[in-house]
């Protein structure tokens, strides 16, 4: 019984210790051979950010939901693979992501645009917190994806 209590106490105390360690460096937590660099994960997220904007702007809610899911996955990957990402910033991104998801589900363009702007502000806050204020993200003005249609199939 005492051993179970000891193990339970250890398991409860490990996550806070892991978070403290996770905030200590910007080096990858694992030196795996196929580990993507943080910049590569963020570059992919930036492309998804652009695609999310144009999908929402064109009311292609299925594509917007897909891109949002990819952004969510890239943030999870970055936070789990790299230890220097401020945990508060990752948690702060949950609010705008939930707001975008809700706007997509309700197919509400104005809520989508507002939540997208909040997501963009969150990206820039994280960059500042990591000492990367020179990386500033904004709402896209033009699509670099000349080979992709963003309008939903029903309107083409």
Short mmCIF file of C-alpha atoms in Angstrom, two decimals:
data_model
loop_
_atom_site.label_atom_id
_atom_site.label_comp_id
_atom_site.label_asym_id
_atom_site.label_seq_id
_atom_site.Cartn_x
_atom_site.Cartn_y
_atom_site.Cartn_z
CA UNK A 1 0.00 0.00 0.00
CA UNK A 2 2.80 2.43 0.88
CA UNK A 3 4.53 1.60 -2.40
CA UNK A 4 1.35 2.43 -4.37
CA UNK A 5 1.07 5.76 -2.56
CA UNK A 6 4.72 6.52 -3.33
CA UNK A 7 4.28 5.67 -7.02
CA UNK A 8 1.08 7.72 -7.21
CA UNK A 9 2.83 10.70 -5.61
CA UNK A 10 5.72 10.37 -8.07
CA UNK A 11 3.35 10.23 -11.05
CA UNK A 12 1.50 13.32 -9.85
CA UNK A 13 4.73 15.27 -9.37
CA UNK A 14 6.32 14.34 -12.71
CA UNK A 15 4.19 16.52 -15.05
CA UNK A 16 5.04 19.81 -13.26
CA UNK A 17 8.72 18.84 -13.23
CA UNK A 18 8.53 17.94 -16.92
CA UNK A 19 7.00 21.34 -17.69
CA UNK A 20 9.76 23.09 -15.79
CA UNK A 21 12.37 21.16 -17.75
CA UNK A 22 10.43 21.73 -20.96
CA UNK A 23 10.75 25.49 -20.57
CA UNK A 24 14.49 25.41 -20.00
CA UNK A 25 15.84 25.14 -23.54
CA UNK A 26 14.98 25.51 -27.18
CA UNK A 27 16.76 22.30 -28.07
CA UNK A 28 14.76 19.24 -29.13
CA UNK A 29 13.80 16.92 -26.30
CA UNK A 30 14.89 13.96 -28.40
CA UNK A 31 17.82 13.62 -30.71
CA UNK A 32 15.88 11.32 -33.02
CA UNK A 33 17.24 10.89 -36.50
CA UNK A 34 14.02 12.06 -38.17
CA UNK A 35 13.10 14.84 -35.76
CA UNK A 36 11.89 17.93 -37.67
CA UNK A 37 13.50 21.22 -36.73
CA UNK A 38 11.26 23.66 -34.88
CA UNK A 39 11.54 26.09 -37.79
CA UNK A 40 10.22 23.43 -40.16
CA UNK A 41 7.23 22.76 -37.91
CA UNK A 42 6.52 26.49 -37.67
CA UNK A 43 6.93 26.97 -41.42
CA UNK A 44 4.36 24.25 -41.98
CA UNK A 45 2.09 25.95 -39.46
CA UNK A 46 2.51 29.25 -41.29
CA UNK A 47 1.42 27.64 -44.58
CA UNK A 48 -1.58 26.14 -42.78
CA UNK A 49 -2.36 29.58 -41.29
CA UNK A 50 -2.53 31.00 -44.83
CA UNK A 51 -4.66 28.14 -46.12
CA UNK A 52 -6.98 28.38 -43.11
CA UNK A 53 -7.56 32.07 -43.85
CA UNK A 54 -8.45 31.55 -47.49
CA UNK A 55 -10.61 28.52 -46.77
CA UNK A 56 -12.60 30.51 -44.20
CA UNK A 57 -12.76 33.56 -46.42
CA UNK A 58 -14.24 31.44 -49.22
CA UNK A 59 -16.60 29.58 -46.84
CA UNK A 60 -14.96 26.24 -47.54
CA UNK A 61 -15.68 25.02 -44.04
CA UNK A 62 -14.48 21.47 -44.65
CA UNK A 63 -11.08 22.70 -45.80
CA UNK A 64 -10.97 25.22 -42.93
CA UNK A 65 -11.68 22.44 -40.41
CA UNK A 66 -8.94 20.31 -41.96
CA UNK A 67 -6.37 23.12 -41.86
CA UNK A 68 -7.30 23.99 -38.28
CA UNK A 69 -6.75 20.37 -37.32
CA UNK A 70 -3.33 20.49 -38.96
CA UNK A 71 -2.44 23.68 -37.06
CA UNK A 72 -3.54 22.08 -33.80
CA UNK A 73 -1.37 19.03 -34.56
CA UNK A 74 1.66 21.17 -35.44
CA UNK A 75 1.37 23.10 -32.16
CA UNK A 76 1.14 19.82 -30.28
CA UNK A 77 4.20 18.50 -32.12
CA UNK A 78 6.18 21.66 -31.44
CA UNK A 79 5.28 21.68 -27.75
CA UNK A 80 6.01 18.00 -27.27
CA UNK A 81 9.23 17.87 -29.30
CA UNK A 82 10.85 21.16 -28.28
CA UNK A 83 11.47 22.21 -24.74
CA UNK A 84 11.90 25.98 -25.12
CA UNK A 85 8.34 26.79 -26.13
CA UNK A 86 6.60 28.65 -23.29
CA UNK A 87 3.82 26.40 -22.04
CA UNK A 88 1.60 29.43 -21.31
CA UNK A 89 1.74 30.41 -24.98
CA UNK A 90 0.66 26.97 -26.14
CA UNK A 91 -2.22 27.02 -23.63
CA UNK A 92 -3.15 30.56 -24.72
CA UNK A 93 -3.52 29.35 -28.31
CA UNK A 94 -6.26 26.94 -27.22
CA UNK A 95 -8.81 29.77 -26.88
CA UNK A 96 -8.50 31.14 -30.43
CA UNK A 97 -8.37 27.60 -31.85
CA UNK A 98 -11.60 26.72 -30.04
CA UNK A 99 -13.19 29.96 -31.27
CA UNK A 100 -12.18 29.21 -34.86
CA UNK A 101 -13.50 25.67 -34.51
CA UNK A 102 -16.82 26.98 -33.21
CA UNK A 103 -17.03 29.51 -36.07
CA UNK A 104 -16.30 26.78 -38.61
CA UNK A 105 -18.94 24.47 -37.11
CA UNK A 106 -21.53 27.25 -37.18
CA UNK A 107 -20.29 28.50 -40.59
CA UNK A 108 -20.09 32.03 -39.21
CA UNK A 109 -17.73 34.18 -41.28
CA UNK A 110 -17.56 37.16 -38.94
CA UNK A 111 -16.78 34.95 -35.92
CA UNK A 112 -14.20 33.12 -38.02
CA UNK A 113 -12.42 36.35 -38.99
CA UNK A 114 -12.42 37.61 -35.39
CA UNK A 115 -11.06 34.31 -34.05
CA UNK A 116 -8.48 34.11 -36.86
CA UNK A 117 -7.20 37.56 -35.85
CA UNK A 118 -6.94 36.33 -32.23
CA UNK A 119 -4.96 33.31 -33.42
CA UNK A 120 -2.60 35.59 -35.32
CA UNK A 121 -2.11 37.80 -32.26
CA UNK A 122 -1.37 34.64 -30.25
CA UNK A 123 1.28 33.54 -32.76
CA UNK A 124 3.03 36.87 -32.47
CA UNK A 125 2.84 36.86 -28.66
CA UNK A 126 4.54 33.47 -28.60
CA UNK A 127 7.24 34.71 -30.96
CA UNK A 128 7.89 37.71 -28.68
CA UNK A 129 8.01 35.49 -25.58
CA UNK A 130 10.61 33.28 -27.27
CA UNK A 131 12.77 36.25 -28.30
CA UNK A 132 11.70 35.89 -31.94
CA UNK A 133 9.78 39.16 -32.25
CA UNK A 134 11.35 39.58 -35.68
CA UNK A 135 8.95 36.82 -36.87
CA UNK A 136 5.65 38.63 -37.20
CA UNK A 137 2.62 36.90 -38.70
CA UNK A 138 -0.35 38.76 -40.18
CA UNK A 139 -3.59 38.06 -41.98
CA UNK A 140 -2.64 37.03 -45.52
CA UNK A 141 -3.25 39.51 -48.30
CA UNK A 142 -2.83 37.20 -51.28
CA UNK A 143 -2.63 33.46 -51.65
CA UNK A 144 0.72 31.97 -52.67
CA UNK A 145 -1.21 28.83 -53.64
CA UNK A 146 -2.08 29.50 -57.26
CA UNK A 147 -2.54 25.76 -57.71
CA UNK A 148 -5.27 25.33 -55.06
CA UNK A 149 -8.94 26.25 -55.22
CA UNK A 150 -10.24 27.53 -51.91
CA UNK A 151 -13.90 27.90 -52.81
CA UNK A 152 -16.02 24.92 -51.75
CA UNK A 153 -16.89 22.42 -54.51
CA UNK A 154 -20.59 23.43 -54.46
CA UNK A 155 -19.76 26.98 -55.61
CA UNK A 156 -17.33 26.16 -58.40
#
